PDB file of C-alpha atoms in Angstrom:
ATOM      1  CA  MET E 109      -2.977 -11.121  30.412  1.00 96.00           C
ATOM      2  CA  ARG E 110      -1.627  -8.363  28.293  1.00 97.00           C
ATOM      3  CA  VAL E 111      -1.636  -8.680  24.481  1.00 98.00           C
ATOM      4  CA  VAL E 112       0.606  -6.188  22.410  1.00 98.00           C
ATOM      5  CA  LEU E 113       0.160  -5.684  18.574  1.00 98.00           C
ATOM      6  CA  TRP E 114       2.598  -3.788  16.674  1.00 97.00           C
ATOM      7  CA  ASN E 115       3.693  -3.644  13.114  1.00 96.00           C
ATOM      8  CA  CYS E 116       7.378  -2.692  13.761  1.00 95.00           C
ATOM      9  CA  LYS E 117       8.159  -1.351  10.226  1.00 92.00           C
ATOM     10  CA  GLY E 118      10.869  -3.587   8.895  1.00 83.00           C
ATOM     11  CA  GLY E 119      12.131  -5.298  12.102  1.00 84.00           C
ATOM     12  CA  LEU E 120      13.615  -4.861  15.534  1.00 91.00           C
ATOM     13  CA  LYS E 121      17.306  -4.443  14.839  1.00 87.00           C
ATOM     14  CA  LYS E 122      17.975  -1.386  17.068  1.00 90.00           C
ATOM     15  CA  LYS E 123      18.251  -1.917  20.836  1.00 93.00           C
ATOM     16  CA  ASP E 124      16.065   1.114  21.652  1.00 94.00           C
ATOM     17  CA  LYS E 125      13.357  -0.266  19.421  1.00 94.00           C
ATOM     18  CA  VAL E 126      13.621  -3.582  21.305  1.00 95.00           C
ATOM     19  CA  LYS E 127      13.580  -1.852  24.590  1.00 96.00           C
ATOM     20  CA  TYR E 128      10.571   0.180  23.781  1.00 95.00           C
ATOM     21  CA  LEU E 129       8.507  -2.907  22.771  1.00 96.00           C
ATOM     22  CA  LEU E 130       9.597  -5.052  25.918  1.00 97.00           C
ATOM     23  CA  ASP E 131       8.771  -2.078  28.190  1.00 96.00           C
ATOM     24  CA  PHE E 132       5.126  -2.769  27.531  1.00 97.00           C
ATOM     25  CA  ARG E 133       5.781  -6.067  29.390  1.00 98.00           C
ATOM     26  CA  PRO E 134       3.564  -8.216  26.905  1.00 98.00           C
ATOM     27  CA  ASP E 135       2.475 -11.732  27.802  1.00 98.00           C
ATOM     28  CA  ILE E 136       1.781 -12.235  24.083  1.00 98.00           C
ATOM     29  CA  ALA E 137       3.070 -10.080  21.333  1.00 98.00           C
ATOM     30  CA  VAL E 138       1.809  -9.998  17.677  1.00 98.00           C
ATOM     31  CA  ILE E 139       4.362  -8.368  15.434  1.00 97.00           C
ATOM     32  CA  PRO E 140       3.889  -7.977  11.759  1.00 96.00           C
ATOM     33  CA  GLU E 141       6.910  -6.903   9.469  1.00 95.00           C
ATOM     34  CA  ILE E 142       9.442  -8.609  11.963  1.00 95.00           C
ATOM     35  CA  ARG E 143      12.372 -10.407  10.478  1.00 94.00           C
ATOM     36  CA  GLU E 144      13.140 -13.889  11.898  1.00 94.00           C
ATOM     37  CA  ALA E 145      16.680 -12.940  12.789  1.00 93.00           C
ATOM     38  CA  HIS E 146      15.395 -10.209  15.200  1.00 93.00           C
ATOM     39  CA  LEU E 147      13.002 -12.558  17.358  1.00 93.00           C
ATOM     40  CA  GLN E 148      15.832 -13.819  19.749  1.00 90.00           C
ATOM     41  CA  ALA E 149      16.613 -10.172  20.902  1.00 92.00           C
ATOM     42  CA  LEU E 150      13.198 -10.262  22.462  1.00 95.00           C
ATOM     43  CA  ASN E 151      14.116 -13.484  24.426  1.00 96.00           C
ATOM     44  CA  PRO E 152      10.632 -14.973  24.156  1.00 97.00           C
ATOM     45  CA  GLN E 153       9.682 -18.189  25.879  1.00 96.00           C
ATOM     46  CA  ASP E 154       8.044 -19.426  22.804  1.00 97.00           C
ATOM     47  CA  TYR E 155       7.303 -18.071  19.212  1.00 97.00           C
ATOM     48  CA  CYS E 156       6.104 -18.711  15.791  1.00 97.00           C
ATOM     49  CA  TRP E 157       7.112 -16.913  12.636  1.00 97.00           C
ATOM     50  CA  VAL E 158       5.909 -17.035   8.989  1.00 95.00           C
ATOM     51  CA  THR E 159       6.571 -15.141   5.805  1.00 92.00           C
ATOM     52  CA  ASN E 160       5.211 -14.918   2.425  1.00 88.00           C
ATOM     53  CA  HIS E 161       8.496 -14.402   0.782  1.00 85.00           C
ATOM     54  CA  PRO E 162      10.492 -17.359   1.946  1.00 83.00           C
ATOM     55  CA  LEU E 163      13.278 -16.922  -0.758  1.00 83.00           C
ATOM     56  CA  GLY E 164      14.197 -13.415   0.132  1.00 84.00           C
ATOM     57  CA  LYS E 165      17.443 -12.347   1.727  1.00 88.00           C
ATOM     58  CA  ALA E 166      15.929 -11.106   4.882  1.00 88.00           C
ATOM     59  CA  PRO E 167      12.246 -11.548   4.527  1.00 91.00           C
ATOM     60  CA  LYS E 168       9.804  -9.753   6.755  1.00 93.00           C
ATOM     61  CA  GLY E 169       7.078 -11.816   8.241  1.00 94.00           C
ATOM     62  CA  LEU E 170       4.568 -12.196  11.077  1.00 96.00           C
ATOM     63  CA  GLY E 171       5.852 -13.134  14.630  1.00 97.00           C
ATOM     64  CA  VAL E 172       3.863 -14.218  17.436  1.00 98.00           C
ATOM     65  CA  LEU E 173       5.729 -14.467  20.711  1.00 98.00           C
ATOM     66  CA  CYS E 174       4.863 -15.571  24.246  1.00 98.00           C
ATOM     67  CA  PHE E 175       6.465 -14.659  27.536  1.00 97.00           C
ATOM     68  CA  GLY E 176       6.247 -15.870  31.089  1.00 95.00           C
ATOM     69  CA  ASN E 177       4.020 -18.930  31.363  1.00 94.00           C
ATOM     70  CA  TYR E 178       2.411 -18.590  27.978  1.00 97.00           C
ATOM     71  CA  ARG E 179       3.152 -21.086  25.293  1.00 97.00           C
ATOM     72  CA  ILE E 180       2.072 -21.612  21.498  1.00 98.00           C
ATOM     73  CA  GLU E 181       0.709 -24.753  19.931  1.00 98.00           C
ATOM     74  CA  GLN E 182       0.939 -24.354  16.128  1.00 96.00           C
ATOM     75  CA  LEU E 183      -2.075 -25.664  14.247  1.00 96.00           C
ATOM     76  CA  PRO E 184      -2.443 -26.647  10.702  1.00 95.00           C
ATOM     77  CA  ARG E 185      -2.936 -23.742   8.295  1.00 94.00           C
ATOM     78  CA  ASP E 186      -3.651 -22.996   4.558  1.00 94.00           C
ATOM     79  CA  GLU E 187      -0.269 -21.615   3.452  1.00 91.00           C
ATOM     80  CA  GLU E 188      -1.883 -19.757   0.574  1.00 91.00           C
ATOM     81  CA  MET E 189      -3.826 -17.499   3.031  1.00 92.00           C
ATOM     82  CA  GLU E 190      -1.074 -14.832   3.483  1.00 89.00           C
ATOM     83  CA  ILE E 191      -0.511 -14.407   6.365  1.00 93.00           C
ATOM     84  CA  PHE E 192      -3.117 -15.817   8.629  1.00 96.00           C
ATOM     85  CA  LEU E 193      -1.690 -17.822  11.439  1.00 97.00           C
ATOM     86  CA  PRO E 194      -3.846 -20.138  13.568  1.00 98.00           C
ATOM     87  CA  LEU E 195      -2.402 -20.842  17.062  1.00 98.00           C
ATOM     88  CA  ARG E 196      -3.557 -22.326  20.374  1.00 98.00           C
ATOM     89  CA  ILE E 197      -2.256 -20.312  23.323  1.00 98.00           C
ATOM     90  CA  HIS E 198      -1.727 -22.150  26.573  1.00 97.00           C
ATOM     91  CA  GLY E 199      -1.145 -20.523  29.839  1.00 94.00           C
ATOM     92  CA  GLY E 200      -2.960 -18.453  32.411  1.00 82.00           C
ATOM     93  CA  LEU E 201      -6.424 -19.629  33.453  1.00 78.00           C
ATOM     94  CA  GLN E 202      -7.856 -20.507  30.025  1.00 90.00           C
ATOM     95  CA  ALA E 203      -6.371 -21.902  26.802  1.00 96.00           C
ATOM     96  CA  PHE E 204      -7.686 -20.000  23.813  1.00 97.00           C
ATOM     97  CA  ASN E 205      -7.377 -19.766  20.002  1.00 98.00           C
ATOM     98  CA  LEU E 206      -5.500 -16.851  18.358  1.00 98.00           C
ATOM     99  CA  LEU E 207      -5.727 -16.082  14.660  1.00 98.00           C
ATOM    100  CA  ALA E 208      -2.944 -13.703  14.017  1.00 98.00           C
ATOM    101  CA  PHE E 209      -2.626 -11.923  10.740  1.00 97.00           C
ATOM    102  CA  TRP E 210      -0.686  -9.449   8.542  1.00 96.00           C
ATOM    103  CA  ASN E 211      -3.214  -9.138   5.657  1.00 92.00           C
ATOM    104  CA  PHE E 212      -2.105  -7.880   2.280  1.00 78.00           C
ATOM    105  CA  TYR E 213      -5.702  -7.222   1.214  1.00 65.00           C
ATOM    106  CA  HIS E 214      -5.562  -8.145  -2.504  1.00 63.00           C
ATOM    107  CA  LEU E 215      -1.720  -8.242  -2.675  1.00 69.00           C
ATOM    108  CA  CYS E 216      -1.099 -11.850  -2.009  1.00 81.00           C
ATOM    109  CA  LYS E 217       2.273 -13.030  -3.651  1.00 78.00           C
ATOM    110  CA  HIS E 218       1.515 -16.525  -4.407  1.00 81.00           C
ATOM    111  CA  GLY E 219      -1.111 -19.213  -4.875  1.00 88.00           C
ATOM    112  CA  ARG E 220      -4.737 -18.973  -5.629  1.00 91.00           C
ATOM    113  CA  PHE E 221      -5.498 -15.674  -3.834  1.00 90.00           C
ATOM    114  CA  ARG E 222      -2.939 -13.820  -5.895  1.00 88.00           C
ATOM    115  CA  GLY E 223      -4.793 -10.640  -7.021  1.00 84.00           C
ATOM    116  CA  ALA E 224      -8.163 -11.677  -5.611  1.00 86.00           C
ATOM    117  CA  LYS E 225     -10.441  -8.924  -4.271  1.00 83.00           C
ATOM    118  CA  GLY E 226     -13.620  -8.586  -2.718  1.00 84.00           C
ATOM    119  CA  GLU E 227     -15.582 -11.728  -1.772  1.00 87.00           C
ATOM    120  CA  ALA E 228     -12.857 -13.790  -3.460  1.00 88.00           C
ATOM    121  CA  GLY E 229     -10.069 -12.163  -1.414  1.00 89.00           C
ATOM    122  CA  VAL E 230      -8.000 -13.732   1.194  1.00 92.00           C
ATOM    123  CA  ALA E 231      -9.422 -11.892   4.223  1.00 93.00           C
ATOM    124  CA  LEU E 232     -12.915 -13.103   3.858  1.00 94.00           C
ATOM    125  CA  ALA E 233     -11.717 -16.535   2.602  1.00 94.00           C
ATOM    126  CA  ALA E 234      -9.779 -16.781   5.876  1.00 95.00           C
ATOM    127  CA  LEU E 235     -12.720 -16.118   8.019  1.00 96.00           C
ATOM    128  CA  ARG E 236     -14.722 -18.691   6.219  1.00 95.00           C
ATOM    129  CA  HIS E 237     -12.007 -21.210   6.442  1.00 96.00           C
ATOM    130  CA  TYR E 238     -11.309 -20.552  10.131  1.00 97.00           C
ATOM    131  CA  SER E 239     -14.877 -19.978  11.304  1.00 96.00           C
ATOM    132  CA  SER E 240     -15.105 -22.957  13.626  1.00 96.00           C
ATOM    133  CA  PHE E 241     -11.572 -22.049  14.907  1.00 96.00           C
ATOM    134  CA  LEU E 242     -12.752 -18.759  15.999  1.00 97.00           C
ATOM    135  CA  ALA E 243     -15.250 -20.202  18.558  1.00 96.00           C
ATOM    136  CA  ASP E 244     -15.320 -18.761  21.998  1.00 97.00           C
ATOM    137  CA  PRO E 245     -12.754 -18.217  23.492  1.00 97.00           C
ATOM    138  CA  SER E 246     -10.688 -16.739  20.630  1.00 98.00           C
ATOM    139  CA  LEU E 247      -9.029 -13.524  19.384  1.00 98.00           C
ATOM    140  CA  PHE E 248      -8.410 -12.262  15.972  1.00 98.00           C
ATOM    141  CA  ILE E 249      -5.518  -9.850  16.010  1.00 98.00           C
ATOM    142  CA  GLY E 250      -3.095  -8.151  13.556  1.00 97.00           C
ATOM    143  CA  ASP E 251      -2.697  -5.646  10.631  1.00 96.00           C
ATOM    144  CA  LEU E 252      -5.582  -5.738   8.126  1.00 94.00           C
ATOM    145  CA  ASN E 253      -4.245  -2.889   5.906  1.00 93.00           C
ATOM    146  CA  MET E 254      -7.859  -1.622   5.913  1.00 92.00           C
ATOM    147  CA  GLY E 255      -9.963   0.029   8.378  1.00 91.00           C
ATOM    148  CA  PRO E 256     -12.969   2.225   9.144  1.00 89.00           C
ATOM    149  CA  THR E 257     -11.332   5.263   7.237  1.00 88.00           C
ATOM    150  CA  LEU E 258      -9.548   3.219   4.557  1.00 90.00           C
ATOM    151  CA  SER E 259     -11.307   0.659   2.387  1.00 90.00           C
ATOM    152  CA  GLN E 260     -14.443   1.238   4.215  1.00 91.00           C
ATOM    153  CA  PRO E 261     -16.665  -1.310   2.440  1.00 92.00           C
ATOM    154  CA  SER E 262     -14.243  -4.149   2.769  1.00 91.00           C
ATOM    155  CA  PHE E 263     -13.758  -3.394   6.480  1.00 93.00           C
ATOM    156  CA  ALA E 264     -17.492  -3.136   7.038  1.00 94.00           C
ATOM    157  CA  ARG E 265     -17.971  -6.482   5.314  1.00 95.00           C
ATOM    158  CA  LEU E 266     -15.313  -8.112   7.293  1.00 95.00           C
ATOM    159  CA  SER E 267     -16.503  -6.795  10.540  1.00 95.00           C
ATOM    160  CA  THR E 268     -20.079  -8.041   9.732  1.00 96.00           C
ATOM    161  CA  VAL E 269     -18.647 -11.531   9.085  1.00 96.00           C
ATOM    162  CA  LEU E 270     -16.735 -11.458  12.347  1.00 97.00           C
ATOM    163  CA  GLU E 271     -19.809 -10.345  14.272  1.00 96.00           C
ATOM    164  CA  GLU E 272     -21.750 -13.270  12.837  1.00 96.00           C
ATOM    165  CA  ASN E 273     -19.077 -15.516  14.263  1.00 95.00           C
ATOM    166  CA  GLY E 274     -19.465 -13.965  17.672  1.00 96.00           C
ATOM    167  CA  LEU E 275     -16.284 -11.586  17.479  1.00 97.00           C
ATOM    168  CA  LYS E 276     -16.605  -8.039  18.491  1.00 95.00           C
ATOM    169  CA  ASP E 277     -14.331  -5.189  17.635  1.00 94.00           C
ATOM    170  CA  LEU E 278     -12.616  -4.534  20.901  1.00 93.00           C
ATOM    171  CA  SER E 279     -11.591  -0.885  20.166  1.00 85.00           C
ATOM    172  CA  ARG E 280     -15.226  -0.136  19.723  1.00 77.00           C
ATOM    173  CA  ILE E 281     -16.043  -2.067  22.917  1.00 69.00           C
ATOM    174  CA  LYS E 282     -13.524  -0.038  24.878  1.00 62.00           C
ATOM    175  CA  ALA E 283     -14.599   3.300  23.355  1.00 55.00           C
ATOM    176  CA  GLN E 284     -18.070   2.532  24.359  1.00 49.00           C
ATOM    177  CA  LYS E 285     -17.237   1.742  28.139  1.00 47.00           C
ATOM    178  CA  SER E 286     -14.946   4.845  28.283  1.00 42.00           C
ATOM    179  CA  SER E 287     -16.968   7.285  26.045  1.00 38.00           C
ATOM    180  CA  ASN E 288     -13.797   8.438  24.454  1.00 45.00           C
ATOM    181  CA  GLY E 289     -15.132   7.907  20.995  1.00 43.00           C
ATOM    182  CA  SER E 290     -13.691   5.357  18.502  1.00 49.00           C
ATOM    183  CA  HIS E 291     -11.354   7.428  16.222  1.00 61.00           C
ATOM    184  CA  TRP E 292      -8.237   5.423  17.027  1.00 74.00           C
ATOM    185  CA  LYS E 293      -5.150   6.257  15.028  1.00 88.00           C
ATOM    186  CA  THR E 294      -2.676   3.367  14.496  1.00 92.00           C
ATOM    187  CA  PHE E 295      -1.066   4.163  11.140  1.00 94.00           C
ATOM    188  CA  ARG E 296       0.591   7.384   9.662  1.00 93.00           C
ATOM    189  CA  MET E 297       0.820   7.439   6.020  1.00 91.00           C
ATOM    190  CA  ARG E 298       2.730  10.061   4.023  1.00 86.00           C
ATOM    191  CA  ARG E 299       1.789  10.993   0.559  1.00 83.00           C
ATOM    192  CA  LYS E 300       4.247  13.732  -0.599  1.00 79.00           C
ATOM    193  CA  GLU E 301       3.930  16.623   1.993  1.00 78.00           C
ATOM    194  CA  LYS E 302       0.723  15.375   3.457  1.00 89.00           C
ATOM    195  CA  ILE E 303       0.085  13.120   6.287  1.00 90.00           C
ATOM    196  CA  PHE E 304      -2.870  10.891   6.801  1.00 90.00           C
ATOM    197  CA  TYR E 305      -3.856   8.836   9.693  1.00 90.00           C
ATOM    198  CA  HIS E 306      -5.774   5.565   9.717  1.00 91.00           C
ATOM    199  CA  HIS E 307      -6.695   2.704  11.983  1.00 91.00           C
ATOM    200  CA  LEU E 308      -5.381  -0.490  10.348  1.00 94.00           C
ATOM    201  CA  ASP E 309      -4.375  -2.515  13.367  1.00 95.00           C
ATOM    202  CA  HIS E 310      -7.324  -4.421  14.911  1.00 95.00           C
ATOM    203  CA  ALA E 311      -8.305  -6.797  17.602  1.00 96.00           C
ATOM    204  CA  PHE E 312     -11.523  -8.720  17.585  1.00 97.00           C
ATOM    205  CA  GLY E 313     -12.571 -10.928  20.526  1.00 97.00           C
ATOM    206  CA  SER E 314     -15.214 -13.610  21.375  1.00 97.00           C
ATOM    207  CA  ALA E 315     -17.455 -13.117  24.402  1.00 97.00           C
ATOM    208  CA  PHE E 316     -14.893 -14.421  26.822  1.00 96.00           C
ATOM    209  CA  PHE E 317     -12.480 -11.646  26.055  1.00 96.00           C
ATOM    210  CA  GLU E 318     -15.251  -8.972  25.408  1.00 95.00           C
ATOM    211  CA  LYS E 319     -16.176  -9.464  28.996  1.00 95.00           C
ATOM    212  CA  ARG E 320     -12.751  -9.327  30.485  1.00 95.00           C
ATOM    213  CA  LEU E 321     -11.360  -6.412  28.529  1.00 95.00           C
ATOM    214  CA  ASP E 322      -9.725  -3.950  31.030  1.00 93.00           C
ATOM    215  CA  ALA E 323      -7.826  -1.562  28.720  1.00 92.00           C
ATOM    216  CA  PHE E 324      -7.354  -0.930  25.028  1.00 92.00           C
ATOM    217  CA  GLN E 325      -4.536   1.598  24.555  1.00 92.00           C
ATOM    218  CA  ILE E 326      -2.626   3.036  21.555  1.00 92.00           C
ATOM    219  CA  ASP E 327       0.644   4.796  21.895  1.00 91.00           C
ATOM    220  CA  GLU E 328       0.680   7.114  19.048  1.00 87.00           C
ATOM    221  CA  GLN E 329       4.040   8.628  19.830  1.00 85.00           C
ATOM    222  CA  ALA E 330       5.620   5.438  18.296  1.00 87.00           C
ATOM    223  CA  MET E 331       4.413   6.819  14.840  1.00 89.00           C
ATOM    224  CA  GLU E 332       7.121   9.548  15.298  1.00 84.00           C
ATOM    225  CA  MET E 333       9.915   7.497  16.793  1.00 88.00           C
ATOM    226  CA  PHE E 334      10.045   3.917  15.436  1.00 93.00           C
ATOM    227  CA  SER E 335       7.391   3.020  13.006  1.00 94.00           C
ATOM    228  CA  ASP E 336       4.577   4.139  10.866  1.00 94.00           C
ATOM    229  CA  HIS E 337       2.431   2.092  13.109  1.00 95.00           C
ATOM    230  CA  ALA E 338       1.516   2.540  16.764  1.00 95.00           C
ATOM    231  CA  PRO E 339       1.461  -0.280  19.173  1.00 95.00           C
ATOM    232  CA  VAL E 340      -1.925  -1.519  20.534  1.00 95.00           C
ATOM    233  CA  THR E 341      -2.053  -2.805  24.092  1.00 96.00           C
ATOM    234  CA  LEU E 342      -4.872  -4.823  25.295  1.00 96.00           C
ATOM    235  CA  ASP E 343      -5.259  -5.950  28.938  1.00 96.00           C
ATOM    236  CA  PHE E 344      -7.596  -8.699  29.958  1.00 96.00           C
ATOM    237  CA  GLN E 345      -8.633 -10.126  33.276  1.00 92.00           C
ATOM    238  CA  THR E 346      -7.601 -13.657  33.699  1.00 80.00           C
TER     239      THR E 346
END
């Protein structure tokens, strides 16, 4: 099973960008910043899309798309948790839970999490809310807008909570297996003339997926061509 995570920066309007994504041949794609009108160009078998800006003219949102024999079961969610999307994925040898996210950190636009930070923020609240949902087998995948080199205390706290719930950082697992280190770069940030790289796009998995992880790859060239984020590709034995 191949899962691709890619913040596509404003959508997939251009054909070469669509082709670039489809050339990864995903079974499941988690796509932050995609516009709903662009989903059909990917020709998924099934999909789910949510936004936190429903009154916008062409709002960006989070799309989860399935291809081949994989299908999505949408589950009840707390709509004020922007944007954490609980899904049940069917297909392959094992159905599993997927909590996909495009986290705005403390920048929620609506509801009780607007402006909330730290322990009161939406990310930790979502993990508490969906803790039973994240039982094995499950995946937690998306753009956190934080990472080991950006918002370090927040990321460390969130990683600890995930580990307490039995989910491991799959980039670290793969780095340990390959001895290539864990300095992944998935995001290119420009500030005036300087460029900074961070790892904001994350995948955590329960024991089922930890044991079956074959590959964790990042195509950094995409940060030059198509987006300020690089796609993350995860291959699992099924």
